[in-house]
Amino acid sequence: MNQDNIESILEETRIFSPPQSDTSFSSLDHWQITSDAFTTDFEGTWGKLAQQHLTWQKTFTQVLDETNPPFYRWFSDGQINLSENCLDRHVKYGLGDRTAIIWQGEAGDVRHISYTELLANVCKAANTLKSLGVKTGDRVVLYMPMIPETAMAMLACARIGATHSVVFGGFSAQSLRDRIEDAGASVVITADGGYRRGVVHALKLSVDDALSQGCKSVNHLLVVKHGGNDVAWQEGRDVDWHEALAAQSDICPAEILDSEHPLFILYTSGSTGKPKGIVHSTAGYLLWAHLTMQYSFDFKPESDVFWCTADVGWITGHSYSVYGPLSNGGTSLMYEGVPTYPDAGRIWKICQEHQVTVFYTAPTAIRALIKAGDDYPNAYDLSKLRVLGTVGEPINPEAWMWYHKTIGQERCPIVDTWWQTETGGHMIAPMPFATPTKPGSATLPLPGVFAEVVDADGEVVKEGGGLLVLTKPWPSMLRGIWGDKSRFIETYWQKFANKGYYFAGDGARKDEDGYIWIMGRVDDVLNVSGHRLGTMEIESALVSHPAVAEAAVVGCPDDIKGEGIFAFVTLKTTETNDLVQVLRAHVSQEIGAIAKPDVIRFTHDLPKTRSGKIMRRLLRDIAAGKAITSDISTLENQSVIAILQGQ
Ligand code: 7RM
């Protein structure tokens, strides 16, 4: 994390009492009682919640199967269909007319989709997938804009037991191809285009590109006509979503699926190698997406309008734009465009127009909106807002205070939610009307979550800094990395194997009240605007260019993005004027625009230890423009430092 942020977090002493509410969790005593229930009877409490909150096709008899750790299984002899829980049960109980999705297009168009309508479309989409040969257990990749059809496609996959893998639309054709191939998908669902800043992005073009270079497993491309631009069409392979759905019945029985059936794969960056396909199961994932809506957001499906600004290409969009709100029978707002288009008031305009009550976004967006000035939010009626959430990266106290005062008008609790793609749902977060909050702290583990800060030996740190671990399994935990068992064990379980702890990859501090303050990644993973990127991935993209011999990528402080990307590069050829631009474009093509380095600095040599390891700490200090604090006595070629510093 940014040094300024660390300092402001370390100095932070303010405490804010939760506002009064007659909600089910209205004091820290309620948090304590619920948390204690898990300590006293871990499996019994989880089992009771799973019975109460989910609709089962066949009830389970065993809550947790821990015979083969870390391959934990939850509710494993039960059967359940996620789409039935998100749709059929609400329609059956008379909520068919309630709005499931409010969609706001960037150009101004709005759609309200009721539960009845959503169910009918999901059934048609499910029947379409079946007609294209998709069967239970097959993989379907989605490369989509933020439109209701994306949620429909996810739910349709879940309905027939096809494992979906959503790839963020900002990733390049190359990244898309890697993911399609790794997942072995038989169908890709995309759109002719999606809107961003008034421009239609040609999503299908990237899919065509990816498929032309491999992806032999793909038989069909299902295309939603949305952007209105001309697209190439391959007869026999490409299928028009609307035409296909129109020909299908709106009834499709929900497949009987085991609790542990793989619901989705979502690729995320790690410190080594290519992005890994995080696998989530059906029942456990759904239970926690459902419950955390209530715990962290105090979600009231009958009256709330919930808006999570994350793209469904990320885990936040999966759990809190789609599955969490819909499982509860509530209303989820989806916005297709850019939050600052046509101006920085767009978000607040949408909140006013759709009477948003619970709003969830990333600190990077908050910082960008602060910079735009208070006139934007002040011009809109934000009085309906009652809970404000943040996610993705540490929030600096200054941004927290602005969110609290200017947006929440000191009325709305701020919920800073710490979690990961791997955890499926929130792990550490305040309960908005129960937990006193401190700006910059995600506060306390949610009931049922056992999080600790430990030292390098895995001993619990009562107060002070260390590594963040989860000491007990939880229902929505990742079930593995797609196709790579050993990487799963190595990445998450090896470090504290003697204790059986899950290692999150984050540094954290525990204060005198037991509050947890997340200090950022301790591995080679960057957090750029709340998006996870591996330094290795960016380095590989750089060295795949013919001009590049070697590359070392580190994070550097960035006021808005939290972290920026700084690349040190040695060349095989001589430096040309436009090489920085060429390399940035190359990374964009290899990974996606989000991975473009902010700074590329050429050097004839990279600083290495005698054993040949790149001295990353040294590079981080240089990238931050700081005095060098690391020990450089082992540096072979000391004269390189001035060049690295750009002198
Ligand atoms: C949900 C999501 C996970 C990484 C995680 C942290 C960082 C997420 C917070 C946070 C501080 C937070 N999934 N992170 N939330 N850091 N405070 N509230 O972001 O898989 O993409 O990233 O994000 O480093 O390990 S993710």
XYZ file of C-alpha atoms in Angstrom, residues 112-516:
405
model
C -37.067 -2.599 -15.216
C -37.104 -6.385 -15.207
C -39.473 -8.191 -12.869
C -38.778 -11.565 -11.292
C -41.396 -13.168 -13.541
C -39.794 -11.697 -16.624
C -36.300 -12.621 -15.486
C -37.315 -16.211 -14.795
C -38.922 -16.541 -18.245
C -35.818 -15.188 -19.958
C -33.473 -17.336 -17.926
C -35.494 -20.409 -18.912
C -35.368 -19.422 -22.573
C -31.627 -18.825 -22.349
C -31.169 -22.152 -20.556
C -33.128 -23.923 -23.298
C -31.029 -22.124 -25.894
C -27.815 -23.324 -24.274
C -29.184 -26.863 -24.237
C -30.078 -26.566 -27.926
C -26.448 -25.621 -28.570
C -25.381 -28.855 -26.937
C -24.401 -27.496 -23.516
C -24.753 -30.088 -20.785
C -24.349 -30.170 -17.018
C -20.655 -29.806 -16.188
C -19.724 -28.084 -19.475
C -18.071 -24.670 -19.296
C -19.487 -21.497 -20.815
C -17.423 -18.311 -21.051
C -19.133 -14.917 -20.873
C -17.476 -11.820 -22.348
C -20.174 -9.259 -21.876
C -21.039 -5.644 -21.109
C -23.071 -4.748 -18.003
C -26.505 -5.562 -19.378
C -29.355 -7.679 -17.960
C -28.572 -10.419 -20.503
C -25.306 -11.003 -18.643
C -27.164 -11.832 -15.428
C -29.630 -13.916 -17.476
C -26.771 -15.869 -19.035
C -25.154 -16.541 -15.652
C -28.442 -17.723 -14.178
C -29.169 -19.828 -17.275
C -25.830 -21.609 -16.850
C -26.587 -22.172 -13.181
C -30.022 -23.523 -14.100
C -28.644 -26.302 -16.282
C -25.474 -26.860 -14.254
C -23.055 -25.440 -16.817
C -20.084 -23.845 -15.061
C -19.770 -20.219 -16.138
C -16.626 -18.198 -16.391
C -17.121 -14.480 -16.837
C -14.169 -12.676 -18.395
C -14.074 -8.911 -17.797
C -14.799 -7.095 -21.082
C -11.692 -4.957 -20.617
C -9.384 -7.934 -21.045
C -7.715 -8.368 -24.424
C -8.438 -11.054 -27.021
C -5.228 -12.742 -25.927
C -6.286 -12.918 -22.244
C -9.715 -14.089 -23.327
C -8.191 -16.884 -25.405
C -6.042 -18.066 -22.466
C -9.117 -18.257 -20.241
C -11.338 -19.979 -22.816
C -8.619 -22.562 -23.398
C -7.884 -23.119 -19.728
C -11.590 -23.605 -18.976
C -12.184 -25.680 -22.130
C -15.419 -23.808 -22.824
C -17.802 -25.127 -25.469
C -19.854 -21.940 -25.840
C -18.917 -18.261 -25.515
C -21.609 -15.662 -24.862
C -20.842 -12.116 -25.922
C -22.421 -8.970 -27.340
C -21.885 -7.090 -30.567
C -20.680 -4.250 -28.370
C -20.949 -2.400 -25.075
C -21.016 1.302 -24.228
C -18.142 3.081 -22.526
C -17.824 6.865 -22.568
C -20.258 7.133 -25.452
C -18.263 4.733 -27.594
C -19.332 1.208 -28.490
C -16.646 -1.331 -27.654
C -16.408 -4.168 -30.119
C -16.538 -7.165 -27.804
C -17.363 -9.712 -30.492
C -14.342 -8.644 -32.476
C -12.100 -9.748 -29.581
C -13.928 -13.066 -29.368
C -13.522 -13.616 -33.119
C -9.867 -12.774 -32.713
C -9.436 -15.174 -29.774
C -11.232 -17.992 -31.594
C -9.181 -17.493 -34.753
C -6.025 -18.273 -32.769
C -7.143 -21.450 -31.037
C -9.970 -22.217 -28.607
C -10.715 -25.511 -30.369
C -13.209 -26.496 -27.662
C -15.652 -23.752 -28.688
C -18.587 -24.852 -30.854
C -20.842 -21.819 -30.678
C -20.840 -18.130 -30.057
C -24.066 -16.684 -28.684
C -24.263 -12.976 -29.485
C -26.504 -10.375 -27.841
C -27.259 -7.583 -30.296
C -26.930 -4.545 -28.097
C -24.372 -2.068 -29.415
C -25.955 -1.809 -32.850
C -22.654 -2.063 -34.721
C -21.951 -4.334 -37.643
C -20.240 -7.565 -36.743
C -18.790 -10.361 -38.829
C -20.977 -13.445 -38.696
C -19.846 -17.039 -39.035
C -22.840 -19.076 -40.159
C -23.311 -22.281 -38.204
C -21.100 -21.096 -35.350
C -22.621 -17.717 -34.403
C -26.113 -17.547 -32.954
C -28.213 -14.420 -32.322
C -29.292 -14.358 -28.664
C -32.658 -12.655 -29.209
C -33.619 -14.807 -32.189
C -32.619 -17.985 -30.397
C -34.437 -17.118 -27.178
C -37.605 -16.177 -29.079
C -37.760 -19.712 -30.456
C -37.509 -21.367 -27.035
C -40.021 -22.223 -24.358
C -40.052 -20.108 -21.209
C -40.184 -23.218 -19.096
C -37.023 -25.073 -18.232
C -36.945 -27.282 -15.170
C -34.023 -26.521 -12.870
C -31.447 -29.293 -13.046
C -30.983 -31.338 -9.891
C -27.445 -30.465 -8.766
C -25.197 -31.496 -5.914
C -24.226 -28.828 -3.388
C -20.623 -29.071 -4.477
C -21.389 -28.749 -8.191
C -18.957 -26.148 -9.630
C -21.041 -23.017 -10.147
C -18.356 -20.862 -11.697
C -14.705 -20.349 -12.449
C -13.351 -16.830 -12.132
C -9.798 -16.016 -13.169
C -7.727 -13.873 -10.854
C -4.100 -12.828 -10.684
C -1.532 -14.348 -8.383
C 2.102 -13.672 -7.713
C 3.319 -16.275 -10.190
C 2.366 -17.483 -13.639
C -0.853 -17.026 -15.525
C -4.093 -16.031 -13.797
C -5.649 -18.910 -11.927
C -9.209 -20.140 -12.323
C -10.813 -19.890 -8.896
C -13.564 -22.500 -8.589
C -16.700 -21.871 -6.517
C -19.334 -24.394 -5.565
C -23.100 -23.960 -5.628
C -24.593 -24.248 -2.132
C -21.816 -22.841 0.033
C -21.189 -19.885 -2.239
C -24.883 -19.072 -2.482
C -25.406 -19.258 1.268
C -22.710 -16.696 1.981
C -23.644 -14.355 -0.903
C -27.176 -14.458 0.528
C -26.278 -13.948 4.187
C -23.646 -11.252 3.746
C -26.239 -9.093 1.960
C -28.070 -9.074 5.281
C -25.055 -8.926 7.608
C -22.980 -6.251 5.897
C -25.622 -4.227 4.075
C -28.672 -4.796 6.300
C -30.386 -5.534 2.986
C -34.181 -5.304 3.062
C -35.429 -6.883 -0.177
C -38.904 -5.366 0.091
C -37.705 -1.768 0.247
C -34.062 -1.424 -0.738
C -32.618 -0.540 -4.116
C -29.105 -1.929 -4.070
C -26.385 -0.687 -6.368
C -23.004 -2.340 -6.608
C -20.916 -0.516 -9.199
C -18.548 -3.426 -9.898
C -18.520 -5.053 -13.320
C -19.742 -8.658 -13.305
C -16.315 -9.585 -14.668
C -15.099 -9.387 -11.056
C -16.144 -11.371 -8.010
C -17.838 -8.290 -6.521
C -20.192 -8.189 -9.496
C -20.925 -11.916 -9.185
C -21.766 -11.848 -5.485
C -23.272 -8.387 -5.081
C -24.692 -7.312 -8.448
C -26.282 -10.641 -9.237
C -26.416 -13.551 -6.804
C -26.637 -11.846 -3.383
C -29.443 -9.385 -4.190
C -31.426 -11.880 -6.301
C -31.170 -14.725 -3.827
C -32.760 -12.384 -1.285
C -35.525 -11.416 -3.707
C -34.401 -7.797 -3.823
C -33.753 -5.170 -6.472
C -30.313 -4.781 -7.996
C -29.315 -1.825 -10.115
C -26.973 -2.428 -13.026
C -25.289 0.439 -14.839
C -23.588 -0.155 -18.132
C -21.390 2.883 -18.531
C -18.508 4.747 -16.978
C -19.229 6.372 -13.572
C -17.842 9.736 -14.654
C -19.606 9.934 -18.021
C -20.833 12.369 -19.237
C -19.662 14.026 -15.999
C -18.698 13.228 -12.412
C -22.322 13.660 -11.303
C -23.495 10.548 -13.160
C -23.381 8.241 -10.137
C -25.312 10.664 -7.929
C -27.834 11.322 -10.685
C -28.479 7.570 -10.923
C -28.789 7.323 -7.120
C -31.374 10.109 -7.156
C -33.355 8.855 -10.148
C -33.604 5.259 -9.014
C -33.813 6.054 -5.303
C -30.810 3.929 -4.444
C -30.717 3.042 -0.752
C -27.563 0.908 -0.478
C -24.539 1.860 -2.530
C -21.340 -0.172 -2.889
C -18.200 0.966 -4.690
C -14.378 1.010 -4.585
C -12.103 3.561 -2.878
C -10.540 4.396 -6.236
C -13.929 5.624 -7.504
C -14.455 7.603 -4.305
C -11.068 9.309 -4.689
C -11.826 10.209 -8.312
C -15.184 11.663 -7.260
C -13.593 13.689 -4.434
C -11.250 15.215 -6.970
C -14.180 16.218 -9.183
C -15.519 18.387 -6.351
C -18.520 18.512 -3.991
C -20.737 20.435 -6.399
C -21.575 17.204 -8.186
C -22.997 15.247 -5.244
C -24.491 18.404 -3.736
C -26.583 18.922 -6.852
C -28.527 15.696 -6.290
C -30.946 14.375 -3.708
C -29.101 11.580 -1.917
C -31.498 11.373 1.008
C -32.641 7.840 0.167
C -29.145 6.422 0.760
C -28.888 4.571 4.071
C -25.803 2.296 3.853
C -22.551 2.926 1.975
C -20.058 0.171 1.233
C -16.501 0.010 -0.052
C -14.389 -2.845 -1.370
C -11.284 -3.810 -3.271
C -8.439 -1.980 -1.592
C -7.656 -0.205 1.650
C -9.601 3.032 1.975
C -7.609 6.009 3.173
C -9.254 7.793 6.142
C -9.625 11.003 4.129
C -11.703 9.258 1.453
C -13.669 7.457 4.169
C -14.519 10.795 5.839
C -15.655 12.345 2.558
C -17.866 9.352 1.815
C -19.291 9.583 5.323
C -19.885 13.352 5.317
C -20.551 14.413 1.732
C -22.339 11.335 0.443
C -23.726 9.817 3.632
C -24.445 13.205 5.201
C -23.193 11.655 8.461
C -26.341 9.529 8.491
C -25.168 6.433 6.644
C -22.835 3.864 8.168
C -19.758 3.104 6.066
C -19.100 -0.603 5.569
C -15.537 -1.321 4.532
C -15.649 -4.939 3.366
C -12.500 -7.044 3.151
C -12.723 -10.185 1.049
C -11.284 -11.811 -2.079
C -12.233 -13.693 -5.229
C -11.245 -16.760 -3.232
C -13.535 -16.087 -0.267
C -16.673 -15.696 -2.415
C -18.198 -13.116 -0.078
C -17.387 -10.629 2.693
C -15.151 -11.873 5.491
C -14.255 -8.811 7.554
C -16.769 -5.969 7.646
C -18.841 -3.974 10.081
C -22.519 -4.753 10.470
C -23.874 -1.310 9.620
C -26.218 -0.810 12.570
C -24.209 -2.791 15.093
C -20.473 -2.231 14.724
C -18.779 1.052 15.660
C -16.555 2.002 12.714
C -13.081 3.493 12.429
C -12.037 5.178 9.146
C -9.682 2.815 7.326
C -10.509 -0.352 9.255
C -12.647 -3.190 7.935
C -13.392 -3.716 11.666
C -14.302 -7.262 12.777
C -14.809 -10.664 11.155
C -18.435 -11.324 10.272
C -20.247 -13.954 12.353
C -19.050 -17.387 11.239
C -15.692 -16.066 10.027
C -12.542 -16.865 11.976
C -9.874 -14.378 10.912
C -6.638 -13.714 12.731
C -3.455 -11.723 12.341
C -0.491 -14.067 12.831
C 3.300 -13.861 12.842
C 5.554 -15.767 10.443
C 5.211 -18.936 12.565
C 1.452 -18.757 12.531
C 1.207 -17.586 16.162
C -1.711 -15.241 16.754
C -0.764 -11.593 17.221
C -3.043 -10.105 19.884
C -2.167 -6.541 19.005
C 0.147 -5.380 16.214
C 1.082 -6.279 12.651
C 1.347 -9.576 10.829
C -0.264 -11.708 8.144
C -3.973 -12.196 7.660
C -5.255 -15.777 7.864
C -8.582 -17.559 8.102
C -8.324 -20.273 10.715
C -11.489 -22.214 9.917
C -13.115 -23.191 6.617
C -16.211 -21.268 5.480
C -19.010 -22.292 3.105
C -18.121 -19.950 0.226
C -14.425 -20.770 0.221
C -12.846 -21.514 -3.132
C -12.899 -25.229 -3.876
C -9.698 -25.144 -5.859
C -7.868 -23.757 -8.853
C -9.292 -25.112 -12.093
C -7.075 -27.961 -13.262
C -4.281 -27.318 -10.743
C -4.522 -29.009 -7.364
C -0.938 -28.448 -6.340
C -1.041 -24.722 -7.067
C -4.131 -24.490 -4.850
C -2.295 -26.101 -1.956
C 0.918 -24.149 -2.503
C -0.723 -20.749 -2.842
C -3.115 -20.813 0.059
C -2.354 -23.659 2.441
C 1.381 -24.379 2.398
C 2.502 -21.341 4.367
C 0.668 -22.340 7.546
C 0.289 -26.034 6.785
C 1.089 -27.019 10.364
C -1.895 -24.987 11.571
C -4.250 -25.654 8.674
C -4.777 -21.919 8.094
C -5.781 -20.259 4.828
C -3.215 -17.597 3.898
C -4.886 -14.601 2.264
C -1.778 -12.856 0.908
C -2.530 -9.652 2.833
C -0.682 -7.940 5.622
C -2.858 -6.697 8.488
C -2.737 -5.080 11.910
C -4.912 -5.719 14.929
C -5.552 -2.790 17.267
C -6.345 -2.646 20.973
C -10.069 -3.209 20.319
C -9.400 -6.273 18.164
C -10.186 -4.298 15.007
C -8.427 -5.418 11.837
